[in-house]
């Protein structure tokens, strides 16, 4: 028996080519987007590490600021420069007047 080869129409050939081309573009697009996402994740990780480092620096500077502004530190610096602090038993109130 002889097989009869049927000729495909132009529309069917065009549709097959368009389908194959679309599939290739889809696969390439997925690969490109996945690699782009991976590079963005790496950048995000490095920026998060920098943020944590800077936050640790800020925290250490805040604690250093608190220690430098503590009363005992101020008292010791004042004594080094010849000032004395006498604690009074009275309460001091500062009253301001308006400038109007």
C-alpha atoms as one frame of an Amber mdcrd trajectory, in Angstrom:
protein
   0.000   0.000   0.000   1.113   3.362  -0.865   0.763   6.126   1.670  -0.725
   9.277   0.419   1.169  12.323   1.562  -1.112  15.136   2.283   0.196  18.591
   1.625  -0.134  20.936   4.572  -1.725  24.264   3.999   0.224  27.480   4.434
  -1.739  28.364   7.539  -0.834  25.101   9.268   2.873  25.528   8.441   2.797
  29.130   9.616   1.013  28.093  12.827   3.589  25.385  13.569   6.483  27.765
  13.003   4.829  30.418  15.150   4.228  27.867  17.910   7.855  26.680  17.866
   9.172  30.245  17.823   6.866  31.217  20.691   7.995  28.206  22.710  11.677
  29.071  22.170  11.086  32.700  23.167   9.195  31.513  26.251  12.003  29.180
  27.363  14.693  31.797  26.755  12.599  34.373  28.632  12.252  32.088  31.642
  16.012  31.469  31.737  16.818  35.177  31.433  14.309  36.181  34.121  15.573
  33.494  36.514  19.160  34.648  36.118  18.089  38.283  36.582  16.194  37.316
  39.737  19.256  35.491  41.070  21.480  38.517  40.491  18.934  40.759  42.235
  18.825  38.375  45.200  22.614  38.551  45.491  22.485  42.364  45.464  19.732
  42.336  48.082  21.803  40.079  50.340  24.842  42.352  50.116  22.749  45.456
  50.810  21.080  43.758  53.797  24.536  42.889  55.163  25.604  46.520  54.773
  22.442  47.671  56.545  23.097  45.312  59.449  26.693  46.553  59.714  25.604
  50.186  59.690  22.853  49.459  62.222  25.421  47.842  64.531  27.641  50.921
  64.149  24.700  53.180  64.992  23.871  51.110  68.069  27.470  51.223  69.308
  27.616  54.988  68.732  24.349  55.454  70.633  25.688  53.507  73.600  28.949
  55.479  73.458  26.962  58.724  73.384  24.979  57.634  76.434  28.135  56.739
  78.328  29.781  60.054  77.434  26.695  62.001  78.513  26.243  60.132  81.788
  26.319  62.107  85.021  29.347  60.249  86.400  31.327  61.051  83.234  30.309
  64.713  83.385  31.192  64.840  87.062  34.653  63.347  86.486  35.401  65.757
  83.618  34.210  68.687  85.745  36.448  67.603  88.637  39.430  67.301  86.277
  38.900  70.909  85.258  38.534  72.164  88.807  34.764  72.413  89.108  32.866
  70.974  92.052  29.289  69.813  92.304  27.346  70.293  95.490  24.068  68.534
  95.670  21.412  70.719  97.192  18.362  69.535  99.000  16.100  72.129  97.405
  14.185  71.689  94.224  14.906  74.003  91.357  12.231  75.054  88.933  12.868
  77.021  85.793  10.065  79.362  84.850  10.069  80.925  81.463   8.351  84.112
  80.394   6.771  84.502  77.007   8.431  86.935  74.622   5.165  88.476  73.481
